[in-house]
PDB file of C-alpha atoms in Angstrom:
ATOM      1  CA  UNK A 113    -123.860-235.334 -64.423  1.00  0.00           C
ATOM      2  CA  UNK A 114    -126.784-235.791 -66.638  1.00  0.00           C
ATOM      3  CA  UNK A 115    -129.199-238.435 -67.077  1.00  0.00           C
ATOM      4  CA  UNK A 116    -131.776-238.314 -69.658  1.00  0.00           C
ATOM      5  CA  UNK A 117    -134.159-241.018 -69.944  1.00  0.00           C
ATOM      6  CA  UNK A 118    -136.566-242.273 -72.848  1.00  0.00           C
ATOM      7  CA  UNK A 119    -140.231-241.046 -73.057  1.00  0.00           C
ATOM      8  CA  UNK A 120    -143.469-242.377 -71.765  1.00  0.00           C
ATOM      9  CA  UNK A 121    -144.690-245.497 -73.031  1.00  0.00           C
ATOM     10  CA  UNK A 122    -147.825-247.364 -73.359  1.00  0.00           C
ATOM     11  CA  UNK A 123    -148.030-251.066 -73.904  1.00  0.00           C
ATOM     12  CA  UNK A 124    -150.429-254.326 -73.721  1.00  0.00           C
ATOM     13  CA  UNK A 125    -150.074-257.454 -71.473  1.00  0.00           C
ATOM     14  CA  UNK A 126    -147.480-259.700 -72.834  1.00  0.00           C
ATOM     15  CA  UNK A 127    -145.710-256.811 -75.120  1.00  0.00           C
ATOM     16  CA  UNK A 128    -141.739-256.370 -74.352  1.00  0.00           C
ATOM     17  CA  UNK A 129    -140.304-253.121 -73.685  1.00  0.00           C
ATOM     18  CA  UNK A 130    -136.864-251.625 -73.247  1.00  0.00           C
ATOM     19  CA  UNK A 131    -136.262-248.274 -72.105  1.00  0.00           C
ATOM     20  CA  UNK A 132    -132.857-246.262 -71.911  1.00  0.00           C
ATOM     21  CA  UNK A 133    -131.220-243.603 -69.903  1.00  0.00           C
ATOM     22  CA  UNK A 134    -128.355-242.093 -71.661  1.00  0.00           C
ATOM     23  CA  UNK A 135    -125.546-240.467 -69.488  1.00  0.00           C
ATOM     24  CA  UNK A 136    -123.081-237.692 -69.780  1.00  0.00           C
ATOM     25  CA  UNK A 137    -120.710-235.237 -67.853  1.00  0.00           C
ATOM     26  CA  UNK A 138    -118.544-238.301 -65.895  1.00  0.00           C
ATOM     27  CA  UNK A 139    -116.703-241.505 -66.975  1.00  0.00           C
ATOM     28  CA  UNK A 140    -119.746-244.053 -67.468  1.00  0.00           C
ATOM     29  CA  UNK A 141    -117.759-247.072 -67.188  1.00  0.00           C
ATOM     30  CA  UNK A 142    -116.517-246.007 -64.056  1.00  0.00           C
ATOM     31  CA  UNK A 143    -119.475-245.892 -61.908  1.00  0.00           C
ATOM     32  CA  UNK A 144    -122.449-248.433 -61.402  1.00  0.00           C
ATOM     33  CA  UNK A 145    -125.437-247.254 -62.646  1.00  0.00           C
ATOM     34  CA  UNK A 146    -129.165-248.471 -61.887  1.00  0.00           C
ATOM     35  CA  UNK A 147    -133.042-248.588 -61.801  1.00  0.00           C
ATOM     36  CA  UNK A 148    -135.247-247.706 -59.414  1.00  0.00           C
ATOM     37  CA  UNK A 149    -139.107-248.202 -59.550  1.00  0.00           C
ATOM     38  CA  UNK A 150    -141.979-245.883 -58.143  1.00  0.00           C
ATOM     39  CA  UNK A 151    -145.395-247.324 -58.624  1.00  0.00           C
ATOM     40  CA  UNK A 152    -148.467-244.521 -58.805  1.00  0.00           C
ATOM     41  CA  UNK A 153    -148.191-242.735 -55.579  1.00  0.00           C
ATOM     42  CA  UNK A 154    -145.739-245.029 -53.738  1.00  0.00           C
ATOM     43  CA  UNK A 155    -142.333-245.089 -52.398  1.00  0.00           C
ATOM     44  CA  UNK A 156    -139.010-245.918 -54.305  1.00  0.00           C
ATOM     45  CA  UNK A 157    -138.098-249.723 -54.937  1.00  0.00           C
ATOM     46  CA  UNK A 158    -134.507-250.280 -56.099  1.00  0.00           C
ATOM     47  CA  UNK A 159    -134.329-252.993 -58.864  1.00  0.00           C
ATOM     48  CA  UNK A 160    -130.665-253.755 -59.404  1.00  0.00           C
ATOM     49  CA  UNK A 161    -127.530-251.903 -61.053  1.00  0.00           C
ATOM     50  CA  UNK A 162    -125.033-252.797 -63.577  1.00  0.00           C
ATOM     51  CA  UNK A 163    -121.455-251.744 -63.769  1.00  0.00           C
ATOM     52  CA  UNK A 164    -120.657-250.836 -67.335  1.00  0.00           C
ATOM     53  CA  UNK A 165    -116.807-251.206 -67.320  1.00  0.00           C
ATOM     54  CA  UNK A 166    -117.372-255.001 -66.932  1.00  0.00           C
ATOM     55  CA  UNK A 167    -121.001-255.499 -67.145  1.00  0.00           C
ATOM     56  CA  UNK A 168    -121.260-256.971 -63.698  1.00  0.00           C
ATOM     57  CA  UNK A 169    -124.915-256.744 -63.044  1.00  0.00           C
ATOM     58  CA  UNK A 170    -126.926-257.226 -59.349  1.00  0.00           C
ATOM     59  CA  UNK A 171    -130.716-257.485 -58.752  1.00  0.00           C
ATOM     60  CA  UNK A 172    -133.219-257.251 -56.434  1.00  0.00           C
ATOM     61  CA  UNK A 173    -134.578-260.393 -55.757  1.00  0.00           C
ATOM     62  CA  UNK A 174    -137.843-258.880 -56.165  1.00  0.00           C
ATOM     63  CA  UNK A 175    -137.227-258.077 -59.764  1.00  0.00           C
ATOM     64  CA  UNK A 176    -134.529-260.850 -60.811  1.00  0.00           C
ATOM     65  CA  UNK A 177    -135.777-263.040 -63.698  1.00  0.00           C
ATOM     66  CA  UNK A 178    -138.469-260.395 -64.621  1.00  0.00           C
ATOM     67  CA  UNK A 179    -136.403-257.512 -65.984  1.00  0.00           C
ATOM     68  CA  UNK A 180    -132.652-257.595 -67.570  1.00  0.00           C
ATOM     69  CA  UNK A 181    -130.179-254.644 -66.986  1.00  0.00           C
ATOM     70  CA  UNK A 182    -127.452-254.046 -69.735  1.00  0.00           C
ATOM     71  CA  UNK A 183    -125.503-251.201 -70.628  1.00  0.00           C
ATOM     72  CA  UNK A 184    -123.405-249.959 -73.722  1.00  0.00           C
ATOM     73  CA  UNK A 185    -120.473-248.118 -73.115  1.00  0.00           C
ATOM     74  CA  UNK A 186    -120.042-246.791 -76.703  1.00  0.00           C
ATOM     75  CA  UNK A 187    -123.189-244.593 -76.082  1.00  0.00           C
ATOM     76  CA  UNK A 188    -122.879-244.267 -72.218  1.00  0.00           C
ATOM     77  CA  UNK A 189    -126.463-245.687 -72.136  1.00  0.00           C
ATOM     78  CA  UNK A 190    -128.097-248.088 -70.048  1.00  0.00           C
ATOM     79  CA  UNK A 191    -131.088-250.226 -70.532  1.00  0.00           C
ATOM     80  CA  UNK A 192    -133.773-251.630 -68.656  1.00  0.00           C
ATOM     81  CA  UNK A 193    -135.619-254.327 -70.639  1.00  0.00           C
ATOM     82  CA  UNK A 194    -139.072-256.285 -69.867  1.00  0.00           C
ATOM     83  CA  UNK A 195    -139.871-259.612 -72.267  1.00  0.00           C
ATOM     84  CA  UNK A 196    -143.684-259.710 -71.043  1.00  0.00           C
ATOM     85  CA  UNK A 197    -145.058-256.923 -69.755  1.00  0.00           C
ATOM     86  CA  UNK A 198    -147.422-257.179 -66.711  1.00  0.00           C
ATOM     87  CA  UNK A 199    -150.029-254.617 -65.742  1.00  0.00           C
ATOM     88  CA  UNK A 200    -148.532-254.182 -62.319  1.00  0.00           C
ATOM     89  CA  UNK A 201    -145.295-253.021 -64.237  1.00  0.00           C
ATOM     90  CA  UNK A 202    -147.157-249.777 -64.506  1.00  0.00           C
ATOM     91  CA  UNK A 203    -144.731-247.015 -62.927  1.00  0.00           C
ATOM     92  CA  UNK A 204    -142.665-244.353 -63.349  1.00  0.00           C
ATOM     93  CA  UNK A 205    -138.768-245.966 -63.770  1.00  0.00           C
ATOM     94  CA  UNK A 206    -135.708-243.555 -62.831  1.00  0.00           C
ATOM     95  CA  UNK A 207    -132.062-244.416 -63.669  1.00  0.00           C
ATOM     96  CA  UNK A 208    -129.620-243.531 -61.309  1.00  0.00           C
ATOM     97  CA  UNK A 209    -126.014-243.520 -61.052  1.00  0.00           C
ATOM     98  CA  UNK A 210    -124.343-244.770 -58.137  1.00  0.00           C
ATOM     99  CA  UNK A 211    -121.589-243.485 -56.156  1.00  0.00           C
ATOM    100  CA  UNK A 212    -120.564-247.184 -55.314  1.00  0.00           C
ATOM    101  CA  UNK A 213    -122.964-250.160 -55.882  1.00  0.00           C
ATOM    102  CA  UNK A 214    -125.558-249.412 -53.299  1.00  0.00           C
ATOM    103  CA  UNK A 215    -125.742-245.459 -53.204  1.00  0.00           C
ATOM    104  CA  UNK A 216    -127.647-243.738 -55.805  1.00  0.00           C
ATOM    105  CA  UNK A 217    -126.315-240.093 -55.991  1.00  0.00           C
ATOM    106  CA  UNK A 218    -127.681-238.673 -59.405  1.00  0.00           C
ATOM    107  CA  UNK A 219    -131.015-239.457 -60.707  1.00  0.00           C
ATOM    108  CA  UNK A 220    -132.759-239.672 -64.223  1.00  0.00           C
ATOM    109  CA  UNK A 221    -136.216-237.288 -64.839  1.00  0.00           C
ATOM    110  CA  UNK A 222    -138.034-240.468 -64.811  1.00  0.00           C
ATOM    111  CA  UNK A 223    -139.881-242.824 -67.817  1.00  0.00           C
ATOM    112  CA  UNK A 224    -143.629-243.519 -67.062  1.00  0.00           C
ATOM    113  CA  UNK A 225    -144.846-247.002 -68.219  1.00  0.00           C
ATOM    114  CA  UNK A 226    -148.377-247.849 -68.683  1.00  0.00           C
ATOM    115  CA  UNK A 227    -149.278-251.391 -69.185  1.00  0.00           C
ATOM    116  CA  UNK A 228    -153.113-251.678 -70.149  1.00  0.00           C
ATOM    117  CA  UNK A 229    -155.323-253.808 -72.373  1.00  0.00           C
TER     118      UNK A 229
ATOM    119  CA  UNK B 160    -133.932-257.547 -46.839  1.00  0.00           C
ATOM    120  CA  UNK B 161    -133.001-254.535 -44.450  1.00  0.00           C
ATOM    121  CA  UNK B 162    -136.577-252.883 -43.619  1.00  0.00           C
ATOM    122  CA  UNK B 163    -136.607-249.142 -43.155  1.00  0.00           C
ATOM    123  CA  UNK B 164    -139.283-247.238 -41.079  1.00  0.00           C
ATOM    124  CA  UNK B 165    -140.047-243.691 -40.993  1.00  0.00           C
ATOM    125  CA  UNK B 166    -141.823-241.409 -38.631  1.00  0.00           C
ATOM    126  CA  UNK B 167    -144.214-239.711 -39.176  1.00  0.00           C
ATOM    127  CA  UNK B 168    -145.339-240.377 -42.919  1.00  0.00           C
ATOM    128  CA  UNK B 169    -146.606-237.109 -43.139  1.00  0.00           C
ATOM    129  CA  UNK B 170    -146.545-233.506 -41.307  1.00  0.00           C
ATOM    130  CA  UNK B 171    -147.715-229.925 -41.804  1.00  0.00           C
ATOM    131  CA  UNK B 172    -145.004-227.187 -41.120  1.00  0.00           C
ATOM    132  CA  UNK B 173    -144.897-223.648 -41.664  1.00  0.00           C
ATOM    133  CA  UNK B 174    -141.799-221.533 -43.222  1.00  0.00           C
ATOM    134  CA  UNK B 175    -139.073-221.319 -40.535  1.00  0.00           C
ATOM    135  CA  UNK B 176    -140.068-224.189 -38.650  1.00  0.00           C
ATOM    136  CA  UNK B 177    -137.540-226.795 -37.526  1.00  0.00           C
ATOM    137  CA  UNK B 178    -138.514-230.142 -38.742  1.00  0.00           C
ATOM    138  CA  UNK B 179    -137.363-233.712 -37.829  1.00  0.00           C
ATOM    139  CA  UNK B 180    -137.873-237.104 -39.550  1.00  0.00           C
ATOM    140  CA  UNK B 181    -136.595-240.224 -38.193  1.00  0.00           C
ATOM    141  CA  UNK B 182    -135.843-243.528 -39.716  1.00  0.00           C
ATOM    142  CA  UNK B 183    -135.568-246.860 -38.026  1.00  0.00           C
ATOM    143  CA  UNK B 184    -133.543-249.922 -39.529  1.00  0.00           C
ATOM    144  CA  UNK B 185    -134.464-253.219 -38.909  1.00  0.00           C
ATOM    145  CA  UNK B 186    -130.691-254.202 -38.254  1.00  0.00           C
ATOM    146  CA  UNK B 187    -127.744-252.347 -37.004  1.00  0.00           C
ATOM    147  CA  UNK B 188    -126.374-250.507 -40.309  1.00  0.00           C
ATOM    148  CA  UNK B 189    -123.374-248.525 -39.002  1.00  0.00           C
ATOM    149  CA  UNK B 190    -123.657-245.026 -40.399  1.00  0.00           C
ATOM    150  CA  UNK B 191    -124.665-246.249 -44.111  1.00  0.00           C
ATOM    151  CA  UNK B 192    -128.124-244.231 -44.079  1.00  0.00           C
ATOM    152  CA  UNK B 193    -128.843-241.744 -46.764  1.00  0.00           C
ATOM    153  CA  UNK B 194    -131.407-239.401 -47.325  1.00  0.00           C
ATOM    154  CA  UNK B 195    -133.156-238.282 -50.490  1.00  0.00           C
ATOM    155  CA  UNK B 196    -135.665-235.565 -51.490  1.00  0.00           C
ATOM    156  CA  UNK B 197    -138.746-235.850 -54.391  1.00  0.00           C
ATOM    157  CA  UNK B 198    -140.932-232.853 -55.222  1.00  0.00           C
ATOM    158  CA  UNK B 199    -144.241-234.058 -56.887  1.00  0.00           C
ATOM    159  CA  UNK B 200    -143.194-235.344 -60.505  1.00  0.00           C
ATOM    160  CA  UNK B 201    -139.626-235.104 -60.457  1.00  0.00           C
ATOM    161  CA  UNK B 202    -136.593-237.014 -59.873  1.00  0.00           C
ATOM    162  CA  UNK B 203    -135.231-237.802 -56.181  1.00  0.00           C
ATOM    163  CA  UNK B 204    -132.141-235.680 -55.221  1.00  0.00           C
ATOM    164  CA  UNK B 205    -129.515-237.077 -52.751  1.00  0.00           C
ATOM    165  CA  UNK B 206    -129.271-234.578 -49.877  1.00  0.00           C
ATOM    166  CA  UNK B 207    -127.366-236.490 -47.003  1.00  0.00           C
ATOM    167  CA  UNK B 208    -125.125-239.709 -47.420  1.00  0.00           C
ATOM    168  CA  UNK B 209    -123.357-241.763 -44.794  1.00  0.00           C
ATOM    169  CA  UNK B 210    -125.762-240.409 -42.238  1.00  0.00           C
ATOM    170  CA  UNK B 211    -124.512-237.085 -41.706  1.00  0.00           C
ATOM    171  CA  UNK B 212    -122.495-235.908 -44.744  1.00  0.00           C
ATOM    172  CA  UNK B 213    -124.060-233.173 -46.785  1.00  0.00           C
ATOM    173  CA  UNK B 214    -123.827-234.230 -50.641  1.00  0.00           C
ATOM    174  CA  UNK B 215    -122.653-231.328 -53.051  1.00  0.00           C
ATOM    175  CA  UNK B 216    -124.831-228.426 -53.505  1.00  0.00           C
ATOM    176  CA  UNK B 217    -127.080-229.024 -50.674  1.00  0.00           C
ATOM    177  CA  UNK B 218    -127.994-226.088 -48.111  1.00  0.00           C
ATOM    178  CA  UNK B 219    -126.661-226.483 -44.771  1.00  0.00           C
ATOM    179  CA  UNK B 220    -129.899-226.083 -43.160  1.00  0.00           C
ATOM    180  CA  UNK B 221    -130.548-229.543 -43.913  1.00  0.00           C
ATOM    181  CA  UNK B 222    -128.658-232.110 -41.448  1.00  0.00           C
ATOM    182  CA  UNK B 223    -128.309-235.579 -40.578  1.00  0.00           C
ATOM    183  CA  UNK B 224    -127.558-237.853 -37.374  1.00  0.00           C
ATOM    184  CA  UNK B 225    -127.605-241.423 -35.851  1.00  0.00           C
ATOM    185  CA  UNK B 226    -125.648-244.476 -36.015  1.00  0.00           C
ATOM    186  CA  UNK B 227    -126.839-248.400 -36.022  1.00  0.00           C
ATOM    187  CA  UNK B 228    -130.781-248.414 -36.093  1.00  0.00           C
ATOM    188  CA  UNK B 229    -132.002-244.644 -35.421  1.00  0.00           C
ATOM    189  CA  UNK B 230    -131.473-241.816 -37.909  1.00  0.00           C
ATOM    190  CA  UNK B 231    -132.734-238.283 -38.170  1.00  0.00           C
ATOM    191  CA  UNK B 232    -132.841-235.877 -40.864  1.00  0.00           C
ATOM    192  CA  UNK B 233    -133.653-232.123 -39.450  1.00  0.00           C
ATOM    193  CA  UNK B 234    -134.283-229.047 -41.504  1.00  0.00           C
ATOM    194  CA  UNK B 235    -133.319-225.864 -39.813  1.00  0.00           C
ATOM    195  CA  UNK B 236    -135.658-222.740 -40.952  1.00  0.00           C
ATOM    196  CA  UNK B 237    -138.089-224.706 -43.458  1.00  0.00           C
ATOM    197  CA  UNK B 238    -138.239-222.957 -46.916  1.00  0.00           C
ATOM    198  CA  UNK B 239    -140.843-222.803 -49.575  1.00  0.00           C
ATOM    199  CA  UNK B 240    -138.851-225.078 -51.721  1.00  0.00           C
ATOM    200  CA  UNK B 241    -138.368-227.840 -48.913  1.00  0.00           C
ATOM    201  CA  UNK B 242    -141.913-228.993 -49.278  1.00  0.00           C
ATOM    202  CA  UNK B 243    -141.279-232.302 -50.398  1.00  0.00           C
ATOM    203  CA  UNK B 244    -141.412-236.093 -49.648  1.00  0.00           C
ATOM    204  CA  UNK B 245    -138.085-237.177 -47.634  1.00  0.00           C
ATOM    205  CA  UNK B 246    -137.012-240.953 -48.234  1.00  0.00           C
ATOM    206  CA  UNK B 247    -134.456-242.825 -46.093  1.00  0.00           C
ATOM    207  CA  UNK B 248    -131.938-245.239 -47.825  1.00  0.00           C
ATOM    208  CA  UNK B 249    -129.795-247.793 -46.577  1.00  0.00           C
ATOM    209  CA  UNK B 250    -126.523-248.817 -48.414  1.00  0.00           C
ATOM    210  CA  UNK B 251    -125.184-251.521 -46.165  1.00  0.00           C
ATOM    211  CA  UNK B 252    -126.085-254.238 -48.092  1.00  0.00           C
ATOM    212  CA  UNK B 253    -127.939-255.319 -51.026  1.00  0.00           C
ATOM    213  CA  UNK B 254    -130.762-255.032 -51.891  1.00  0.00           C
ATOM    214  CA  UNK B 255    -130.810-251.340 -51.328  1.00  0.00           C
ATOM    215  CA  UNK B 256    -133.880-250.579 -49.367  1.00  0.00           C
ATOM    216  CA  UNK B 257    -135.934-247.288 -48.969  1.00  0.00           C
ATOM    217  CA  UNK B 258    -138.076-245.867 -46.058  1.00  0.00           C
ATOM    218  CA  UNK B 259    -142.036-245.386 -47.048  1.00  0.00           C
ATOM    219  CA  UNK B 260    -141.490-241.613 -47.075  1.00  0.00           C
ATOM    220  CA  UNK B 261    -142.301-238.923 -45.275  1.00  0.00           C
ATOM    221  CA  UNK B 262    -144.427-235.739 -46.763  1.00  0.00           C
ATOM    222  CA  UNK B 263    -143.717-232.319 -45.506  1.00  0.00           C
ATOM    223  CA  UNK B 264    -146.251-230.202 -46.700  1.00  0.00           C
ATOM    224  CA  UNK B 265    -148.060-226.679 -45.416  1.00  0.00           C
TER     225      UNK B 265
END
């Protein structure tokens, strides 16, 4: 299993952003895959997951409405998207395959997002 | 949301030491507790799932125990590559939650 994430991004408040995570080494459409936030020097916060086989998506209430998780089965890629970034979105974002919808078992290398004016 | 409280927040240990980290859940979660290891600047790695089951490729010096609300991660014979931060994580209900982490250093 390998999860390769897109590179670091520097954005201004109010801008939109879509980061990606390309999966390989397993059947993409048959496992949940999701996103976890880590703010600088802090712990892990689970944002939500998607099941690529039917696009069912589950969000943490803390992130519902502010981000969108999607998946493209043709490229085995999952995405995390913002329409209007805030400075407080500055963090490292990890994608993670989930053994089931609540158990991350393989992690991507992380994507650093910096939102600054 | 289910809250997870780890203790201690940090500890200092020496090579070969036996290290124990505890995690307490705010509600009973049966055995649906997992442990992840994270080294600085790296992605987390799943070590133990279902409270006591070693994940693929994890050395046997790691072990986990517990059920209900109280859980333990033990490292028997600390190695240099074990200096890292350890997070517990519950998979009993959505949203998934993590403990605040325990940093193990020299």
